[in-house]
Coordinates of C-alpha atoms and ligand atoms in Angstrom, one line a residue:
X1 CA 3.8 -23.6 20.5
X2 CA 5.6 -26.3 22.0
X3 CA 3.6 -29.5 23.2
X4 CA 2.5 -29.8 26.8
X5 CA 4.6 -31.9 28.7
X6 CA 4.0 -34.8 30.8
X7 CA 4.7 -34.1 34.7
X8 CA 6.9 -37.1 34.5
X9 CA 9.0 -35.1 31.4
X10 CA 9.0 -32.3 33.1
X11 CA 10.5 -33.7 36.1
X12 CA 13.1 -35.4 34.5
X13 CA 13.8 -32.0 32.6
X14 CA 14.1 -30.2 35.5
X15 CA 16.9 -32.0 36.9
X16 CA 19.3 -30.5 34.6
X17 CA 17.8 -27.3 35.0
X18 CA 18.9 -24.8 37.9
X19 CA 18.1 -25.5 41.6
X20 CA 15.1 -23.7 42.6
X21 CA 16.4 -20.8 44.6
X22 CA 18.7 -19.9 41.8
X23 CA 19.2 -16.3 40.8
X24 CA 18.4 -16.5 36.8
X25 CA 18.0 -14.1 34.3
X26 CA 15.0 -13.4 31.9
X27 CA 13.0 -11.8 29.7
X28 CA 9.2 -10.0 30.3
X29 CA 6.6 -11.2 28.0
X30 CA 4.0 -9.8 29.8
X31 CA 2.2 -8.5 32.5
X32 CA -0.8 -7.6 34.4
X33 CA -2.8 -7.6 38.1
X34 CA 1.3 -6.9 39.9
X35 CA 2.8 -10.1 38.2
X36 CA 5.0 -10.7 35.0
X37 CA 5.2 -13.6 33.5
X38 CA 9.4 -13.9 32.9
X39 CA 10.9 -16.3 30.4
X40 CA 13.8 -18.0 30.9
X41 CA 15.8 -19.8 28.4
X42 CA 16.1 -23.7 29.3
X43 CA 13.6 -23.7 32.1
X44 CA 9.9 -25.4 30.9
X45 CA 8.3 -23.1 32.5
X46 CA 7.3 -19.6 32.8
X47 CA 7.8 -18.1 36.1
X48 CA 5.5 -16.0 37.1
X49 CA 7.0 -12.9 39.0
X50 CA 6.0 -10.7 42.2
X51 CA 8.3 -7.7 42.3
X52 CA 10.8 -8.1 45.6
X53 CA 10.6 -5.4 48.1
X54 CA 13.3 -3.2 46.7
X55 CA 11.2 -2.2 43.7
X56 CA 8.2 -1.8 45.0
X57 CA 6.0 1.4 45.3
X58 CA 7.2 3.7 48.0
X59 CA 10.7 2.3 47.7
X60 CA 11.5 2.8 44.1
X61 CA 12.8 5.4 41.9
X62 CA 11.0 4.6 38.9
X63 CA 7.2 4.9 37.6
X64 CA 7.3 1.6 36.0
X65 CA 9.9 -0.6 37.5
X66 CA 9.3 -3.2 35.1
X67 CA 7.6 -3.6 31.8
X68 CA 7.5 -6.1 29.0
X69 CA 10.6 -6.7 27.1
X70 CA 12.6 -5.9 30.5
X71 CA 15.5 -8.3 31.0
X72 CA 15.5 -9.1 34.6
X73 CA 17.4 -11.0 37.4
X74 CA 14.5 -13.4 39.0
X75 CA 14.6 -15.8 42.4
X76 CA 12.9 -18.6 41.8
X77 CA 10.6 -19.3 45.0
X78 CA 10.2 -23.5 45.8
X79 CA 6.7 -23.2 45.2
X80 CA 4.7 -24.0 42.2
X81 CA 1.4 -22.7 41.1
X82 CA -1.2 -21.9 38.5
X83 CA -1.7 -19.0 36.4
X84 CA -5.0 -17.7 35.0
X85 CA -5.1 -20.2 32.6
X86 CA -4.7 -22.5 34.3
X87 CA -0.9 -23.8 33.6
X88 CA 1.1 -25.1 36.2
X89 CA 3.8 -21.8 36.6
X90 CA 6.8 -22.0 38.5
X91 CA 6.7 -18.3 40.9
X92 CA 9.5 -15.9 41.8
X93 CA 10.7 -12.3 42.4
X94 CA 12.1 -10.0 40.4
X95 CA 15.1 -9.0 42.3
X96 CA 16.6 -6.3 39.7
X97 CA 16.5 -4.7 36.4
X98 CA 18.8 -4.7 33.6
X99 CA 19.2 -1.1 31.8
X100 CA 16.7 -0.7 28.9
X101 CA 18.3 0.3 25.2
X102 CA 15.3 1.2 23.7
X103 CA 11.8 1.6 25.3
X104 CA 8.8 2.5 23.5
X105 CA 5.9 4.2 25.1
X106 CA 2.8 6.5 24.8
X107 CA 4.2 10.2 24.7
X108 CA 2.5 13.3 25.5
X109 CA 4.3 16.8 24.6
X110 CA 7.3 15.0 23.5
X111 CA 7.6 13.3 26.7
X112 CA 7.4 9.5 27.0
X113 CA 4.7 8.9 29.6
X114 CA 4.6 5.5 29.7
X115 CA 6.6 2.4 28.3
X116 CA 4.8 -0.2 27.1
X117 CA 7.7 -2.2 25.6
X118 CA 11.5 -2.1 26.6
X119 CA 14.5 -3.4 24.2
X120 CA 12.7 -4.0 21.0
X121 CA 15.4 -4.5 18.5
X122 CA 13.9 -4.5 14.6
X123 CA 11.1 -3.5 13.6
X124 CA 10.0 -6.0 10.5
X125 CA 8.3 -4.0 7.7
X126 CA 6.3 -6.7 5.1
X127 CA 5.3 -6.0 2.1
X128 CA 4.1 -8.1 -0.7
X129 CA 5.3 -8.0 -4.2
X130 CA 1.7 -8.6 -5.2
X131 CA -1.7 -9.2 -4.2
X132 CA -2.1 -6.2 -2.8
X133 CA 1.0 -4.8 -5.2
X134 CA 4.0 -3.6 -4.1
X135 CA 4.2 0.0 -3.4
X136 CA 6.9 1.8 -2.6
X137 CA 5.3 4.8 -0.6
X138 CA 3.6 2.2 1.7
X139 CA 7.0 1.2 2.2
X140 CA 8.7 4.5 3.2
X141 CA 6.0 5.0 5.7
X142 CA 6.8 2.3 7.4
X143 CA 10.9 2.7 7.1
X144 CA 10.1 6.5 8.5
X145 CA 7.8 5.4 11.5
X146 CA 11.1 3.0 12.4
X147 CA 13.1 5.7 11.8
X148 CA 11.1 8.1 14.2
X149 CA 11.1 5.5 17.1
X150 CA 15.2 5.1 16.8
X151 CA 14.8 1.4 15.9
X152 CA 16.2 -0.5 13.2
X153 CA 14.1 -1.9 10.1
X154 CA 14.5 -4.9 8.1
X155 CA 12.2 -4.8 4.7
X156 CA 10.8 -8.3 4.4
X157 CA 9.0 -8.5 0.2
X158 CA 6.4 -12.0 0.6
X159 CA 4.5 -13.6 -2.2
X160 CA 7.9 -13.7 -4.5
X161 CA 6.1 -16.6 -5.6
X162 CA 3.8 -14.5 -7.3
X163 CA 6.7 -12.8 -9.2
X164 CA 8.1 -13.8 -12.3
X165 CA 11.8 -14.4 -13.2
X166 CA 11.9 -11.3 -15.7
X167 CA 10.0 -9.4 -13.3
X168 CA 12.2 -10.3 -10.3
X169 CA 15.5 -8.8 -12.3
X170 CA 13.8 -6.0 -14.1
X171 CA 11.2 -5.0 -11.6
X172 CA 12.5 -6.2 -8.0
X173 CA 16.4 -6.1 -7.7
X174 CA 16.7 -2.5 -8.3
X175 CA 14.1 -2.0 -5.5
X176 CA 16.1 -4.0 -3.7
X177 CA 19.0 -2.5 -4.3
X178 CA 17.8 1.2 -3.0
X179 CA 16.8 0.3 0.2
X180 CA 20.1 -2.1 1.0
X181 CA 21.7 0.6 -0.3
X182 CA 20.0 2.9 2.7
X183 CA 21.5 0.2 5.4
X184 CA 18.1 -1.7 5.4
X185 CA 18.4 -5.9 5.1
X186 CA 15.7 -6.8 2.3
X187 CA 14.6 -10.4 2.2
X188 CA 12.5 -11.8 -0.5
X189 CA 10.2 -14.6 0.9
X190 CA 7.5 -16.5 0.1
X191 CA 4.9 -17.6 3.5
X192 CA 3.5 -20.3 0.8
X193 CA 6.9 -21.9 -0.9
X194 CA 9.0 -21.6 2.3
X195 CA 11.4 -19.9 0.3
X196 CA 13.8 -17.5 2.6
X197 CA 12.0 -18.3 5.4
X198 CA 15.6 -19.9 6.9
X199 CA 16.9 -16.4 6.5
X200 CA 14.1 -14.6 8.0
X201 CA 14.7 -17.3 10.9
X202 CA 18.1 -16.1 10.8
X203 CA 17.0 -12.4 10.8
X204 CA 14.6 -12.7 13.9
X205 CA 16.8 -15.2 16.2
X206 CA 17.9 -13.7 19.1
X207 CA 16.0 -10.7 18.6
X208 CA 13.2 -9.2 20.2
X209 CA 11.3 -8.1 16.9
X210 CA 7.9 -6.3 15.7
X211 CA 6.2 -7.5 12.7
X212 CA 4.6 -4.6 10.7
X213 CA 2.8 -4.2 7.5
X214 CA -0.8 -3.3 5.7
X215 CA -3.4 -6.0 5.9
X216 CA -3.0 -9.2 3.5
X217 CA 0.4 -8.7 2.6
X218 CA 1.0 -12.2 4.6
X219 CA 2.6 -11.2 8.0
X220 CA 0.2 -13.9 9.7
X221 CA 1.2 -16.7 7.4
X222 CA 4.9 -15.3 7.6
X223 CA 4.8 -15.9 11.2
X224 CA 3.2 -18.9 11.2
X225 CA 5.9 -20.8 8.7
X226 CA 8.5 -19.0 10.9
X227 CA 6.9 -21.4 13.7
X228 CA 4.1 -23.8 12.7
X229 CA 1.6 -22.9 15.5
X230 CA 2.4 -19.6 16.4
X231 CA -0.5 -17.2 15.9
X232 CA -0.6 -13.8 16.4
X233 CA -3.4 -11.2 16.3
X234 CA -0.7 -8.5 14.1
X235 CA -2.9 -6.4 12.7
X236 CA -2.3 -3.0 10.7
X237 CA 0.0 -0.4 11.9
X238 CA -1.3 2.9 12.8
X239 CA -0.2 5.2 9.9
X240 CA 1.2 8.5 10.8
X241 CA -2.1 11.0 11.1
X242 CA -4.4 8.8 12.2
X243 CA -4.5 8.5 16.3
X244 CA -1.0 9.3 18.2
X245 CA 0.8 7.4 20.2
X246 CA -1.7 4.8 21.8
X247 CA 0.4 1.7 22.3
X248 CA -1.4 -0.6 24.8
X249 CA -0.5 -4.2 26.4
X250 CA 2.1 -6.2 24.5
X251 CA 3.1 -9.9 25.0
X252 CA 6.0 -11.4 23.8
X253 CA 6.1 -14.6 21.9
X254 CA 9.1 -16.9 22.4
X255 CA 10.9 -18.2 19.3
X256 CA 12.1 -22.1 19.4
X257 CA 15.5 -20.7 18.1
X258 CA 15.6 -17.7 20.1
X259 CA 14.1 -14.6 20.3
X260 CA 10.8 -12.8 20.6
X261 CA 7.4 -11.4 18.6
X262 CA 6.2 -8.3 20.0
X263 CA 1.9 -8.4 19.8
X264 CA -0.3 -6.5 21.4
X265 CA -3.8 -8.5 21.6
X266 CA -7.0 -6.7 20.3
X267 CA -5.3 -3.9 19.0
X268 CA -3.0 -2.3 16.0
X269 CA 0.3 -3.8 16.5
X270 CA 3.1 -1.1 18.4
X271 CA 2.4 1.8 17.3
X272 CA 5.3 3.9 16.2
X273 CA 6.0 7.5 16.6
X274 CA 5.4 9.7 14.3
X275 CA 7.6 12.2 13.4
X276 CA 7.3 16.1 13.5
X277 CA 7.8 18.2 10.6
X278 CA 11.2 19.4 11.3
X279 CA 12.4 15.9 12.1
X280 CA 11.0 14.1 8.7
X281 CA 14.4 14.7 7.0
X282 CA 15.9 13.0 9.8
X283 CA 14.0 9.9 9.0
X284 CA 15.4 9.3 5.8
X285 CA 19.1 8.1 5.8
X286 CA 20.0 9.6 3.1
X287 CA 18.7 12.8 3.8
X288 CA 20.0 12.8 7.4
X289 CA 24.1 13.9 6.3
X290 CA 23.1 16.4 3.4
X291 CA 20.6 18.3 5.4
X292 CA 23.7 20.2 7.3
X293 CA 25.1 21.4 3.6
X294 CA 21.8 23.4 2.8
X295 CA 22.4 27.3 2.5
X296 CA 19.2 27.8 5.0
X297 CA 19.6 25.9 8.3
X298 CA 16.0 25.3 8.3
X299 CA 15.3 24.0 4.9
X300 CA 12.3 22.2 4.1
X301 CA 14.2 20.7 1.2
X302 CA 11.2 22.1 -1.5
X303 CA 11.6 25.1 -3.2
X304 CA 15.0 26.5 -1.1
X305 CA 17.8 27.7 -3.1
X306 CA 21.1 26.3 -2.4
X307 CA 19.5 23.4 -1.2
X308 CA 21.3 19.8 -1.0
X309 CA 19.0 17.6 -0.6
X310 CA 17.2 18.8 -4.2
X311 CA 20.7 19.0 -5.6
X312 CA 21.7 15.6 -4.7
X313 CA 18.1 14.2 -6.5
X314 CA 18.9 16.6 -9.7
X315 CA 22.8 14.6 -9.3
X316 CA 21.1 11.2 -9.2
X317 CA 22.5 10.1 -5.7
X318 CA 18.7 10.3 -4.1
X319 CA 16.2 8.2 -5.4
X320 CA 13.3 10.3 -7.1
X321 CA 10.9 7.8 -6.2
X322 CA 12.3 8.5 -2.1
X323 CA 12.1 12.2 -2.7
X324 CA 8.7 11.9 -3.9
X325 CA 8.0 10.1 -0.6
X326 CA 9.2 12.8 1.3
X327 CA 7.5 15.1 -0.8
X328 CA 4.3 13.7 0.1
X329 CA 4.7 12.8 4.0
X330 CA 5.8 16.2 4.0
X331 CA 2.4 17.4 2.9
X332 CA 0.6 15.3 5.4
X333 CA 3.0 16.1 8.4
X334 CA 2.2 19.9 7.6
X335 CA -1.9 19.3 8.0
Ligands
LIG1 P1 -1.9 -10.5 7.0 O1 -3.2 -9.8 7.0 O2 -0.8 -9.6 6.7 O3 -1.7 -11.3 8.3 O4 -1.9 -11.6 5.8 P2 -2.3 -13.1 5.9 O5 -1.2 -13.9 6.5 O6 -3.7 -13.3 6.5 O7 -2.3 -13.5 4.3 C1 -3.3 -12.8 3.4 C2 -3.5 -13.7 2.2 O8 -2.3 -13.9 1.4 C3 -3.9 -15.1 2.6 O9 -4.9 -15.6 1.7 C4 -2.7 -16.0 2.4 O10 -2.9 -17.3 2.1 C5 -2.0 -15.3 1.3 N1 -0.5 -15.4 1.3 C6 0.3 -15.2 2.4 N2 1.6 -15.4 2.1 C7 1.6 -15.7 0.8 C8 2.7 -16.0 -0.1 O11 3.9 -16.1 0.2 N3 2.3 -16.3 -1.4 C9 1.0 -16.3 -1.8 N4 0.8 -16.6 -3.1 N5 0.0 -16.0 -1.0 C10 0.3 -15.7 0.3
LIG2 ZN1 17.5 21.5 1.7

């Protein structure tokens, strides 16, 4: 995080900034008690937010007018005050809403209840290469929970410090190959060289993104070299059969260069939907298009005649090791 300023420095840096009653636009990075903390880029401060009267209860459409990850038009109000930990905040209204291209949410019967985070953008997926070894199974669970929630995944491999040359070519880049091959960015990285972190920079700026990955693969000390003093509770993600669809408060992070880290305090990070039987297909890419050229509409893709999926594997053009993940996810979706 940055380093508190002086009230002298922020002074001074407000003057450039916009006049206090300006109409600005922001991002929610969280919220709680009626108030949302919105931040703006090139003001200090957060502003912390009161909903104006047009979206409040009685008056609104919606259940949840706002929620974190909401890009919203704020008024800035001339006074200044304190939030609950005691910062100096500048306060404001939310005056209106921008439209939402992805919201994420606890579902019941298929039907999004409630959204606990609006316009996440990539979903990070880390892995190391070792310590604990790479595994590509572990990594198709993660691709398909993405894949379930409609949101793009990038395949980030750490500790390629811990990877030798020969092992990189022989063992690695075809890895690598299959899953760029499937439309996924892979970066190698290494938390403890620095190595690729510019690129994974590059890969988060401007986003709003969710970091995701088993336990001691490095995602804390990823973030951290991202930005020296950023630390984030990202624990483990909920794997698909244990618990459903229990997301609860996330915050956003603010990136120096731009962009935000999804975290959700105290609990598993956002917890991705998992898919149904009938849509597992659907979350593998290059199952998605062959699925329509099976003789039976509703082929599982196992033992069916005529079916393309299993042709396509037999022909080379699907991975085995990818069939043998949907093989498997298969089985556990079915229980
Ligand atoms: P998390 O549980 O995914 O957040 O993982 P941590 O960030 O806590 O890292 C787990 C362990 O792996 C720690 O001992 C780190 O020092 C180590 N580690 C993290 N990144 C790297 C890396 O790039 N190379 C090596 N050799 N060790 C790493
Ligand atoms: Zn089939």
């Amino acid at each position: 995080m940055a380093p508190k300023k002086t009230r002298a420095q922020k002074a001074e840096s407000r003057a450039g900034a916009a006049p206090a009653d300006a109409v600005l636009t922001g991002t929610v990075i969280r919220s709680g008690g009626g108030f949302y903390d919105v931040d703006v880029p090139d003001e200090e401060e957060i502003i912390v937010c009161a909903l104006a009267g047009v979206l409040k209860k009685g008056r609104r459409t919606h259940a949840q007018p706002v929620v974190v990850g909401d890009r919203v038009l704020v008024r800035r109000t001339l006074s200044e005050g304190e939030n609950a930990q005691g910062d100096r905040v500048q306060e404001g209204y939310i005056e209106a809403v921008l439209p939402r291209h992805s919201a994420l949410g606890r579902s019941r019967y298929g039907k999004t209840t409630q959204i606990t985070l609006a316009n996440l953008d990539l979903v990070v997926v880390v892995l190391a290469l070792h310590e604990p070894e790479f595994n590509a199974h572990r990594l198709d669970r993660f691709l398909v929970l993405a894949e379930a929630s409609e949101l793009p995944a990038a395949i980030v491999l750490n500790k390629s410090d811990l990877a030798t040359k020969t092992e990189m070519k022989k063992r690695f880049a075809p890895i690598i190959k299959r899953y760029e091959a499937l439309g996924y960015p892979v970066l190698p990285v290494s938390a403890e060289t620095d190595a690729g972190i510019p690129q994974l920079r590059e890969l988060l700026k401007d986003k709003i993104s969710a970091v995701v990955g088993s336990s001691g693969v490095g995602k804390s000390s990823l973030i951290n070299a991202v930005q020296p003093g950023l630390r984030l509770w990202v624990g483990d993600v909920m794997e698909i059969g244990k618990g459903r669809h229990t997301t609860t408060d996330v915050t956003l992070h603010p990136l120096d260069f731009g962009g935000y880290i999804a975290d959700t305090p105290g609990v598993k990070t956002v917890t991705l939907i998992e898919p149904e039987a009938v849509q597992l297909p659907m979350c593998f890419p290059e199952m998605r298009a062959r699925s329509s050229l099976c003789k039976f509409n509703n082929c599982s893709h196992r033992h069916e005649p005529g079916c393309a999926v299993k042709a396509a594997v037999e022909a080379g053009e699907i991975a085995p090791e990818r069939y043998a993940s949907y093989l498997k996810m298969a089985e556990d979706v079915k229980k």
